[in-house]
PDB file of C-alpha atoms and ligand atoms in Angstrom:
ATOM      1  CA  MET A   1      -0.135  -0.119  -0.074  1.00 89.00           C
ATOM      2  CA  ILE A   2       1.274   3.613  -1.133  1.00 95.00           C
ATOM      3  CA  ARG A   3       0.941   6.555   1.896  1.00 96.00           C
ATOM      4  CA  PHE A   4       2.147   9.965   1.564  1.00 97.00           C
ATOM      5  CA  ALA A   5       3.639   9.188   5.085  1.00 95.00           C
ATOM      6  CA  ASP A   6       6.210   6.842   3.577  1.00 96.00           C
ATOM      7  CA  PHE A   7       7.807   9.317   1.240  1.00 97.00           C
ATOM      8  CA  SER A   8       9.820  12.618   1.812  1.00 97.00           C
ATOM      9  CA  ARG A   9      10.176  14.827  -1.244  1.00 98.00           C
ATOM     10  CA  ILE A  10       6.397  14.384  -2.919  1.00 98.00           C
ATOM     11  CA  VAL A  11       5.455  16.184  -6.737  1.00 98.00           C
ATOM     12  CA  PHE A  12       2.000  16.290  -7.548  1.00 98.00           C
ATOM     13  CA  PHE A  13       1.838  16.665 -11.339  1.00 98.00           C
ATOM     14  CA  THR A  14      -1.917  17.537 -11.989  1.00 98.00           C
ATOM     15  CA  GLY A  15      -3.871  18.174 -14.785  1.00 97.00           C
ATOM     16  CA  ALA A  16      -7.852  18.964 -15.960  1.00 96.00           C
ATOM     17  CA  GLY A  17      -9.125  15.699 -14.235  1.00 97.00           C
ATOM     18  CA  LEU A  18      -8.351  16.859 -11.005  1.00 98.00           C
ATOM     19  CA  SER A  19     -10.606  20.050 -11.161  1.00 98.00           C
ATOM     20  CA  VAL A  20     -13.183  17.540 -12.474  1.00 97.00           C
ATOM     21  CA  GLU A  21     -15.086  17.241  -9.189  1.00 98.00           C
ATOM     22  CA  SER A  22     -14.987  21.296  -8.543  1.00 98.00           C
ATOM     23  CA  GLY A  23     -17.487  21.237 -12.009  1.00 96.00           C
ATOM     24  CA  ILE A  24     -14.593  22.253 -14.506  1.00 94.00           C
ATOM     25  CA  PRO A  25     -14.988  20.070 -17.469  1.00 90.00           C
ATOM     26  CA  THR A  26     -11.808  18.621 -19.256  1.00 88.00           C
ATOM     27  CA  TYR A  27     -11.067  19.746 -22.852  1.00 78.00           C
ATOM     28  CA  ARG A  28     -10.988  16.670 -24.297  1.00 68.00           C
ATOM     29  CA  GLY A  29     -13.457  13.611 -24.522  1.00 59.00           C
ATOM     30  CA  LYS A  30     -16.820  13.698 -23.862  1.00 61.00           C
ATOM     31  CA  GLY A  31     -18.305  17.182 -22.792  1.00 61.00           C
ATOM     32  CA  GLY A  32     -14.729  18.622 -23.274  1.00 63.00           C
ATOM     33  CA  LEU A  33     -14.537  22.336 -23.805  1.00 61.00           C
ATOM     34  CA  TRP A  34     -13.190  21.594 -27.402  1.00 57.00           C
ATOM     35  CA  GLU A  35     -16.349  19.709 -28.657  1.00 60.00           C
ATOM     36  CA  GLU A  36     -18.311  22.878 -27.927  1.00 62.00           C
ATOM     37  CA  TYR A  37     -15.523  25.487 -29.299  1.00 66.00           C
ATOM     38  CA  ASP A  38     -12.906  25.857 -31.598  1.00 76.00           C
ATOM     39  CA  TYR A  39      -9.642  26.140 -30.177  1.00 75.00           C
ATOM     40  CA  GLU A  40      -8.099  27.926 -33.832  1.00 81.00           C
ATOM     41  CA  SER A  41     -11.044  30.818 -33.254  1.00 84.00           C
ATOM     42  CA  CYS A  42     -10.330  31.581 -29.511  1.00 89.00           C
ATOM     43  CA  ALA A  43      -7.078  29.889 -28.073  1.00 92.00           C
ATOM     44  CA  CYS A  44      -4.015  30.793 -30.383  1.00 95.00           C
ATOM     45  CA  GLN A  45      -2.104  33.815 -31.220  1.00 96.00           C
ATOM     46  CA  ARG A  46      -3.454  34.096 -34.688  1.00 96.00           C
ATOM     47  CA  ALA A  47      -6.702  34.060 -33.156  1.00 96.00           C
ATOM     48  CA  PHE A  48      -6.046  36.667 -31.161  1.00 97.00           C
ATOM     49  CA  ASP A  49      -3.854  38.937 -33.373  1.00 96.00           C
ATOM     50  CA  ALA A  50      -6.793  38.719 -36.146  1.00 96.00           C
ATOM     51  CA  ASP A  51      -9.428  39.333 -32.947  1.00 95.00           C
ATOM     52  CA  PRO A  52      -8.836  40.021 -29.758  1.00 96.00           C
ATOM     53  CA  GLU A  53     -11.994  41.183 -28.459  1.00 95.00           C
ATOM     54  CA  ARG A  54     -13.491  37.683 -29.788  1.00 94.00           C
ATOM     55  CA  VAL A  55     -10.931  35.881 -27.909  1.00 95.00           C
ATOM     56  CA  TRP A  56     -11.149  37.794 -24.761  1.00 96.00           C
ATOM     57  CA  ALA A  57     -14.865  37.045 -24.847  1.00 94.00           C
ATOM     58  CA  PHE A  58     -13.944  33.749 -24.914  1.00 93.00           C
ATOM     59  CA  HIS A  59     -11.641  34.105 -21.780  1.00 95.00           C
ATOM     60  CA  ASP A  60     -14.267  36.234 -19.783  1.00 95.00           C
ATOM     61  CA  VAL A  61     -16.511  33.325 -19.936  1.00 93.00           C
ATOM     62  CA  ARG A  62     -14.070  30.978 -18.597  1.00 94.00           C
ATOM     63  CA  ARG A  63     -13.254  33.798 -16.322  1.00 96.00           C
ATOM     64  CA  GLY A  64     -16.723  33.994 -15.437  1.00 96.00           C
ATOM     65  CA  PHE A  65     -16.948  30.157 -14.873  1.00 95.00           C
ATOM     66  CA  VAL A  66     -14.098  29.116 -13.001  1.00 96.00           C
ATOM     67  CA  ALA A  67     -14.673  31.988 -10.466  1.00 97.00           C
ATOM     68  CA  ASN A  68     -17.678  30.398  -9.355  1.00 97.00           C
ATOM     69  CA  CYS A  69     -15.993  26.930  -8.579  1.00 97.00           C
ATOM     70  CA  GLU A  70     -14.451  26.096  -5.642  1.00 98.00           C
ATOM     71  CA  PRO A  71     -11.472  23.593  -4.714  1.00 98.00           C
ATOM     72  CA  ASN A  72     -12.110  20.468  -3.826  1.00 98.00           C
ATOM     73  CA  GLU A  73     -11.328  18.037  -1.495  1.00 98.00           C
ATOM     74  CA  GLY A  74      -8.459  16.851  -3.984  1.00 98.00           C
ATOM     75  CA  HIS A  75      -6.953  20.262  -4.356  1.00 98.00           C
ATOM     76  CA  ARG A  76      -7.127  20.812  -0.563  1.00 98.00           C
ATOM     77  CA  ILE A  77      -5.543  17.024   0.547  1.00 98.00           C
ATOM     78  CA  ILE A  78      -2.396  18.261  -1.743  1.00 98.00           C
ATOM     79  CA  ALA A  79      -2.306  21.429  -0.019  1.00 98.00           C
ATOM     80  CA  HIS A  80      -1.617  20.129   3.397  1.00 97.00           C
ATOM     81  CA  VAL A  81      -0.095  16.736   3.231  1.00 97.00           C
ATOM     82  CA  VAL A  82       2.765  18.228   4.739  1.00 93.00           C
ATOM     83  CA  GLN A  83       1.058  19.456   7.957  1.00 91.00           C
ATOM     84  CA  ALA A  84      -0.518  15.924   7.550  1.00 92.00           C
ATOM     85  CA  SER A  85       2.042  13.908   7.395  1.00 92.00           C
ATOM     86  CA  PRO A  86       5.350  14.895   9.714  1.00 89.00           C
ATOM     87  CA  SER A  87       7.840  12.676   7.663  1.00 91.00           C
ATOM     88  CA  VAL A  88       7.006  14.566   4.400  1.00 96.00           C
ATOM     89  CA  HIS A  89       9.728  16.909   4.224  1.00 96.00           C
ATOM     90  CA  SER A  90       8.834  18.821   1.191  1.00 97.00           C
ATOM     91  CA  VAL A  91       5.508  19.099  -1.615  1.00 98.00           C
ATOM     92  CA  LYS A  92       5.876  20.340  -5.043  1.00 98.00           C
ATOM     93  CA  VAL A  93       2.601  20.836  -7.472  1.00 98.00           C
ATOM     94  CA  ILE A  94       3.566  20.970 -10.733  1.00 98.00           C
ATOM     95  CA  THR A  95       0.164  21.582 -12.721  1.00 98.00           C
ATOM     96  CA  GLN A  96      -0.988  22.103 -16.651  1.00 97.00           C
ATOM     97  CA  ASN A  97      -4.244  23.217 -15.231  1.00 97.00           C
ATOM     98  CA  ILE A  98      -4.541  27.190 -15.264  1.00 97.00           C
ATOM     99  CA  ASP A  99      -7.834  27.660 -13.019  1.00 98.00           C
ATOM    100  CA  GLY A 100      -5.702  28.601  -9.728  1.00 98.00           C
ATOM    101  CA  LEU A 101      -7.606  25.883  -7.973  1.00 98.00           C
ATOM    102  CA  HIS A 102      -4.512  24.782  -6.127  1.00 98.00           C
ATOM    103  CA  GLN A 103      -3.725  28.117  -4.756  1.00 98.00           C
ATOM    104  CA  ARG A 104      -7.247  28.829  -3.580  1.00 98.00           C
ATOM    105  CA  ALA A 105      -6.965  25.552  -1.873  1.00 98.00           C
ATOM    106  CA  GLY A 106      -3.757  26.791   0.097  1.00 98.00           C
ATOM    107  CA  SER A 107      -0.951  25.287  -2.124  1.00 98.00           C
ATOM    108  CA  SER A 108       2.033  27.764  -2.380  1.00 97.00           C
ATOM    109  CA  GLY A 109       5.362  27.904  -4.936  1.00 97.00           C
ATOM    110  CA  VAL A 110       2.656  26.580  -7.699  1.00 98.00           C
ATOM    111  CA  VAL A 111       4.388  25.509 -11.065  1.00 98.00           C
ATOM    112  CA  GLU A 112       1.660  26.496 -13.749  1.00 98.00           C
ATOM    113  CA  LEU A 113       3.271  25.185 -16.849  1.00 98.00           C
ATOM    114  CA  HIS A 114       0.635  26.736 -19.037  1.00 97.00           C
ATOM    115  CA  GLY A 115       0.103  29.477 -17.443  1.00 98.00           C
ATOM    116  CA  SER A 116      -2.907  30.963 -15.430  1.00 98.00           C
ATOM    117  CA  LEU A 117      -6.533  32.211 -16.168  1.00 97.00           C
ATOM    118  CA  TRP A 118      -5.759  35.020 -13.642  1.00 98.00           C
ATOM    119  CA  ARG A 119      -2.587  36.285 -15.153  1.00 98.00           C
ATOM    120  CA  VAL A 120      -2.561  39.161 -17.952  1.00 98.00           C
ATOM    121  CA  ARG A 121       0.476  39.985 -19.591  1.00 98.00           C
ATOM    122  CA  CYS A 122       1.574  42.743 -22.551  1.00 98.00           C
ATOM    123  CA  ASP A 123       3.784  41.320 -25.090  1.00 97.00           C
ATOM    124  CA  LEU A 124       4.795  45.026 -25.860  1.00 98.00           C
ATOM    125  CA  CYS A 125       5.785  46.228 -22.665  1.00 98.00           C
ATOM    126  CA  GLY A 126       6.321  42.983 -20.832  1.00 97.00           C
ATOM    127  CA  ARG A 127       4.231  44.013 -17.809  1.00 97.00           C
ATOM    128  CA  CYS A 128       2.472  40.947 -16.572  1.00 97.00           C
ATOM    129  CA  LYS A 129       0.165  40.808 -13.259  1.00 96.00           C
ATOM    130  CA  GLU A 130      -2.537  39.144 -11.567  1.00 97.00           C
ATOM    131  CA  ASN A 131      -5.795  40.077 -12.757  1.00 97.00           C
ATOM    132  CA  LEU A 132      -8.588  38.406 -10.961  1.00 96.00           C
ATOM    133  CA  GLU A 133     -11.361  40.428 -12.730  1.00 96.00           C
ATOM    134  CA  ALA A 134     -14.377  38.425 -14.248  1.00 94.00           C
ATOM    135  CA  PRO A 135     -14.769  39.763 -16.870  1.00 94.00           C
ATOM    136  CA  ILE A 136     -12.136  42.202 -17.101  1.00 95.00           C
ATOM    137  CA  GLY A 137     -12.276  45.926 -16.587  1.00 93.00           C
ATOM    138  CA  ASP A 138      -9.588  46.976 -18.747  1.00 94.00           C
ATOM    139  CA  ARG A 139      -8.313  44.745 -21.825  1.00 96.00           C
ATOM    140  CA  ARG A 140      -5.614  47.248 -22.921  1.00 97.00           C
ATOM    141  CA  CYS A 141      -2.378  47.793 -21.189  1.00 97.00           C
ATOM    142  CA  ALA A 142      -0.976  51.036 -19.934  1.00 96.00           C
ATOM    143  CA  CYS A 143       1.090  51.372 -22.506  1.00 98.00           C
ATOM    144  CA  GLY A 144      -1.887  51.075 -25.534  1.00 97.00           C
ATOM    145  CA  ALA A 145      -1.188  47.596 -26.509  1.00 98.00           C
ATOM    146  CA  TRP A 146      -3.397  44.611 -25.874  1.00 98.00           C
ATOM    147  CA  ARG A 147      -2.991  42.210 -22.843  1.00 98.00           C
ATOM    148  CA  ARG A 148      -3.761  39.088 -23.407  1.00 98.00           C
ATOM    149  CA  PRO A 149      -4.536  35.917 -20.817  1.00 97.00           C
ATOM    150  CA  ASP A 150      -1.042  34.715 -19.441  1.00 98.00           C
ATOM    151  CA  ILE A 151      -1.633  31.482 -21.016  1.00 97.00           C
ATOM    152  CA  VAL A 152       0.327  29.049 -22.787  1.00 97.00           C
ATOM    153  CA  TRP A 153      -2.356  28.814 -25.888  1.00 96.00           C
ATOM    154  CA  PHE A 154      -2.185  26.195 -28.356  1.00 92.00           C
ATOM    155  CA  GLU A 155       1.139  26.808 -30.776  1.00 93.00           C
ATOM    156  CA  ASP A 156       2.561  28.564 -28.407  1.00 96.00           C
ATOM    157  CA  LEU A 157       5.972  27.641 -26.077  1.00 96.00           C
ATOM    158  CA  LEU A 158       5.988  26.849 -22.887  1.00 96.00           C
ATOM    159  CA  ASP A 159       8.484  29.054 -20.557  1.00 96.00           C
ATOM    160  CA  PRO A 160      11.732  27.293 -20.550  1.00 97.00           C
ATOM    161  CA  ALA A 161      12.368  28.143 -16.628  1.00 97.00           C
ATOM    162  CA  VAL A 162       9.024  27.388 -15.453  1.00 98.00           C
ATOM    163  CA  LEU A 163      10.247  24.192 -17.273  1.00 97.00           C
ATOM    164  CA  GLN A 164      13.172  23.688 -15.960  1.00 98.00           C
ATOM    165  CA  GLU A 165      11.677  24.259 -12.566  1.00 98.00           C
ATOM    166  CA  ALA A 166       9.430  21.362 -13.005  1.00 98.00           C
ATOM    167  CA  ALA A 167      11.944  19.573 -14.063  1.00 98.00           C
ATOM    168  CA  ASP A 168      13.938  19.643 -11.041  1.00 98.00           C
ATOM    169  CA  ALA A 169      11.484  19.565  -8.548  1.00 98.00           C
ATOM    170  CA  ILE A 170      10.660  16.074 -10.622  1.00 98.00           C
ATOM    171  CA  ALA A 171      14.288  15.134 -10.558  1.00 98.00           C
ATOM    172  CA  ALA A 172      14.561  15.558  -6.388  1.00 98.00           C
ATOM    173  CA  CYS A 173      11.294  13.569  -5.678  1.00 98.00           C
ATOM    174  CA  ASP A 174      11.095  10.163  -4.582  1.00 98.00           C
ATOM    175  CA  LEU A 175       7.667  10.391  -5.162  1.00 98.00           C
ATOM    176  CA  LEU A 176       5.710  11.304  -8.055  1.00 98.00           C
ATOM    177  CA  VAL A 177       1.793  11.072  -8.057  1.00 98.00           C
ATOM    178  CA  SER A 178       0.058  12.207 -11.708  1.00 98.00           C
ATOM    179  CA  VAL A 179      -3.605  13.527 -10.819  1.00 98.00           C
ATOM    180  CA  GLY A 180      -5.944  13.518 -13.902  1.00 97.00           C
ATOM    181  CA  THR A 181      -3.661  13.833 -16.592  1.00 96.00           C
ATOM    182  CA  SER A 182      -4.387  12.361 -19.852  1.00 93.00           C
ATOM    183  CA  GLY A 183      -0.704  12.343 -20.738  1.00 89.00           C
ATOM    184  CA  ALA A 184      -1.392  13.914 -24.384  1.00 86.00           C
ATOM    185  CA  VAL A 185       0.349  17.213 -24.208  1.00 85.00           C
ATOM    186  CA  SER A 186       3.746  17.309 -24.946  1.00 87.00           C
ATOM    187  CA  PRO A 187       6.197  18.727 -23.520  1.00 92.00           C
ATOM    188  CA  ALA A 188       4.140  18.732 -20.172  1.00 91.00           C
ATOM    189  CA  ALA A 189       3.553  14.814 -20.655  1.00 91.00           C
ATOM    190  CA  ASP A 190       7.270  13.939 -20.642  1.00 93.00           C
ATOM    191  CA  LEU A 191       8.286  15.427 -17.164  1.00 96.00           C
ATOM    192  CA  PRO A 192       7.389  12.012 -15.325  1.00 96.00           C
ATOM    193  CA  ARG A 193       9.997  10.621 -17.496  1.00 96.00           C
ATOM    194  CA  ILE A 194      12.485  12.162 -15.395  1.00 97.00           C
ATOM    195  CA  ALA A 195      10.972  10.417 -12.207  1.00 98.00           C
ATOM    196  CA  VAL A 196      11.109   7.162 -13.424  1.00 96.00           C
ATOM    197  CA  ALA A 197      14.717   7.246 -14.724  1.00 97.00           C
ATOM    198  CA  ARG A 198      15.920   8.675 -11.020  1.00 97.00           C
ATOM    199  CA  GLY A 199      14.042   5.638  -9.775  1.00 97.00           C
ATOM    200  CA  ALA A 200      10.923   7.534  -7.670  1.00 98.00           C
ATOM    201  CA  MET A 201       7.866   5.805  -6.972  1.00 98.00           C
ATOM    202  CA  CYS A 202       5.586   7.092  -9.477  1.00 98.00           C
ATOM    203  CA  VAL A 203       1.512   6.519  -9.005  1.00 98.00           C
ATOM    204  CA  GLU A 204      -0.650   7.653 -11.530  1.00 98.00           C
ATOM    205  CA  ILE A 205      -4.557   8.713 -10.650  1.00 98.00           C
ATOM    206  CA  ASN A 206      -6.510   8.567 -13.619  1.00 97.00           C
ATOM    207  CA  PRO A 207     -10.510   6.482 -13.686  1.00 97.00           C
ATOM    208  CA  GLU A 208      -9.204   5.618 -17.202  1.00 95.00           C
ATOM    209  CA  GLU A 209      -5.761   3.710 -18.740  1.00 96.00           C
ATOM    210  CA  THR A 210      -3.992   6.941 -20.370  1.00 95.00           C
ATOM    211  CA  PRO A 211      -1.432   6.728 -23.054  1.00 94.00           C
ATOM    212  CA  VAL A 212       1.393   7.019 -20.541  1.00 95.00           C
ATOM    213  CA  SER A 213      -0.059   4.475 -17.626  1.00 96.00           C
ATOM    214  CA  GLY A 214       2.879   2.162 -18.768  1.00 96.00           C
ATOM    215  CA  LEU A 215       5.641   4.439 -17.130  1.00 95.00           C
ATOM    216  CA  TYR A 216       4.023   4.305 -13.933  1.00 97.00           C
ATOM    217  CA  GLN A 217       4.150   1.301 -10.930  1.00 96.00           C
ATOM    218  CA  HIS A 218       0.822   2.188  -9.508  1.00 97.00           C
ATOM    219  CA  HIS A 219      -2.233   2.857 -10.922  1.00 98.00           C
ATOM    220  CA  LEU A 220      -5.242   4.088  -8.810  1.00 98.00           C
ATOM    221  CA  ARG A 221      -8.308   3.850 -11.223  1.00 98.00           C
ATOM    222  CA  GLY A 222     -11.259   6.102  -9.411  1.00 97.00           C
ATOM    223  CA  PRO A 223     -11.896   9.783  -9.281  1.00 98.00           C
ATOM    224  CA  ALA A 224      -9.203  11.978  -7.729  1.00 98.00           C
ATOM    225  CA  THR A 225     -10.668  12.839  -4.499  1.00 98.00           C
ATOM    226  CA  LYS A 226     -11.476   9.254  -3.368  1.00 98.00           C
ATOM    227  CA  MET A 227      -7.877   7.998  -4.591  1.00 98.00           C
ATOM    228  CA  LEU A 228      -5.887  11.080  -2.785  1.00 98.00           C
ATOM    229  CA  ARG A 229      -8.045  10.064   0.539  1.00 98.00           C
ATOM    230  CA  GLU A 230      -6.518   6.639  -0.077  1.00 97.00           C
ATOM    231  CA  LEU A 231      -2.915   7.977   0.030  1.00 97.00           C
ATOM    232  CA  SER A 232      -3.496  10.225   2.940  1.00 95.00           C
ATOM    233  CA  ALA A 233      -4.540   7.528   5.078  1.00 89.00           C
ATOM    234  CA  SER A 234      -2.310   6.889   7.971  1.00 70.00           C
TER     235      SER A 234
HETATM  236  P1  NAD B   1      -7.094  16.509 -20.349  1.00 51.17           P
HETATM  237  O1  NAD B   1      -8.181  17.224 -20.599  1.00 51.17           O
HETATM  238  O2  NAD B   1      -6.293  16.058 -21.735  1.00 51.17           O
HETATM  239  O3  NAD B   1      -7.069  14.871 -19.599  1.00 51.17           O
HETATM  240  C1  NAD B   1      -7.753  15.127 -18.399  1.00 51.17           C
HETATM  241  C2  NAD B   1      -7.671  13.820 -17.906  1.00 51.17           C
HETATM  242  O4  NAD B   1      -8.587  13.490 -16.584  1.00 51.17           O
HETATM  243  C3  NAD B   1      -8.291  12.334 -18.894  1.00 51.17           C
HETATM  244  O5  NAD B   1      -7.209  11.298 -18.805  1.00 51.17           O
HETATM  245  C4  NAD B   1      -9.603  12.128 -17.576  1.00 51.17           C
HETATM  246  O6  NAD B   1      -9.475  10.272 -17.788  1.00 51.17           O
HETATM  247  C5  NAD B   1      -8.924  12.129 -16.141  1.00 51.17           C
HETATM  248  N1  NAD B   1      -9.985  12.365 -15.264  1.00 51.17           N
HETATM  249  C6  NAD B   1     -11.607  12.916 -15.429  1.00 51.17           C
HETATM  250  N2  NAD B   1     -12.103  12.468 -14.367  1.00 51.17           N
HETATM  251  C7  NAD B   1     -11.040  12.346 -13.072  1.00 51.17           C
HETATM  252  C8  NAD B   1     -11.381  12.573 -11.897  1.00 51.17           C
HETATM  253  N3  NAD B   1     -12.723  12.585 -11.414  1.00 51.17           N
HETATM  254  N4  NAD B   1     -10.214  12.309 -11.586  1.00 51.17           N
HETATM  255  C9  NAD B   1      -9.218  11.953 -11.815  1.00 51.17           C
HETATM  256  N5  NAD B   1      -8.856  11.872 -13.357  1.00 51.17           N
HETATM  257  C10 NAD B   1     -10.277  12.249 -13.998  1.00 51.17           C
HETATM  258  O7  NAD B   1      -6.408  17.206 -19.450  1.00 51.17           O
HETATM  259  P2  NAD B   1      -4.761  17.586 -19.236  1.00 51.17           P
HETATM  260  O8  NAD B   1      -3.791  15.924 -19.255  1.00 51.17           O
HETATM  261  O9  NAD B   1      -4.577  18.073 -17.642  1.00 51.17           O
HETATM  262  O10 NAD B   1      -4.255  18.423 -20.424  1.00 51.17           O
HETATM  263  C11 NAD B   1      -4.976  19.188 -21.362  1.00 51.17           C
HETATM  264  C12 NAD B   1      -4.506  21.013 -21.457  1.00 51.17           C
HETATM  265  O11 NAD B   1      -6.019  21.225 -21.051  1.00 51.17           O
HETATM  266  C13 NAD B   1      -3.689  21.201 -20.570  1.00 51.17           C
HETATM  267  O12 NAD B   1      -3.229  22.054 -21.118  1.00 51.17           O
HETATM  268  C14 NAD B   1      -4.401  22.416 -19.592  1.00 51.17           C
HETATM  269  O13 NAD B   1      -3.844  23.912 -19.648  1.00 51.17           O
HETATM  270  C15 NAD B   1      -5.909  22.554 -20.181  1.00 51.17           C
HETATM  271  N6  NAD B   1      -6.673  22.664 -19.178  1.00 51.17           N
HETATM  272  C16 NAD B   1      -7.137  23.291 -18.081  1.00 51.17           C
HETATM  273  C17 NAD B   1      -8.062  23.208 -17.368  1.00 51.17           C
HETATM  274  C18 NAD B   1      -7.963  23.577 -15.589  1.00 51.17           C
HETATM  275  O14 NAD B   1      -7.226  24.446 -15.850  1.00 51.17           O
HETATM  276  N7  NAD B   1      -9.166  23.251 -14.965  1.00 51.17           N
HETATM  277  C19 NAD B   1      -9.097  22.312 -17.873  1.00 51.17           C
HETATM  278  C20 NAD B   1      -9.358  21.857 -18.842  1.00 51.17           C
HETATM  279  C21 NAD B   1      -8.112  22.003 -19.681  1.00 51.17           C
HETATM  280 ZN1   ZN B   2       2.249  47.136 -22.523  1.00 51.17          ZN
END
């Protein structure tokens, strides 16, 4: 039986499945966001350059929706592992989610591989800051250019510094718990391979088998909250 209490440096590698029980749909699969919207017209730089108002309208709807969702028990268990298990020395959360629910549950130092719905940036002058408005009040930066969500859109590259921070944390962990990720989005999907190569224990939480299930020694097939509760049992 795997228990958090038997490890000292834990990395949680999380994806859209963790927020499903908060009411936030995944992108892919049944009921997924991309069944309803077309990313090429609302979530890539080309779409933004062609029609920023339209892309902002889409993101304002997403902000409003996510603002009304709450972190679930899974987010909270992850945020409180260190207090709950004194033998655990450190916990690092590496997420592909952009919803900010880890932070709202109390996690700090979260590595957001794909950016955040709650930050905006200006690619002309470089200003980047938190903005929790839904809808956002001012779509223009002080310099006059358009602000854009600080999200890694389709066709965008990941920030190399963020990727490095994730890789370093994974290289140093003795337990990697992947929660609710399909393993379909690279380069994020390749990160767990570092833990495998270092000999860390690797656990996959997902109700379904994924293309990367073979990487993990242990599979917990069920919803994130229930499976995280099992791992936190002492
Ligand atoms: P994905 O949509 O590709 O896969 C989600 C995975 O979650 C699936 O494998 C599914 O079987 C699993 N799942 C479904 N319900 C679950 C549950 N209750 N408990 C545990 N697992 C469950 O998601 P991804 O791998 O994170 O990659 C998609 C991309 O979509 C990322 O880039 C991410 O930025 C983005 N995204 C983010 C959010 C969010 O911020 N909440 C939501 C949708 C998509
Ligand atoms: Zn600016």
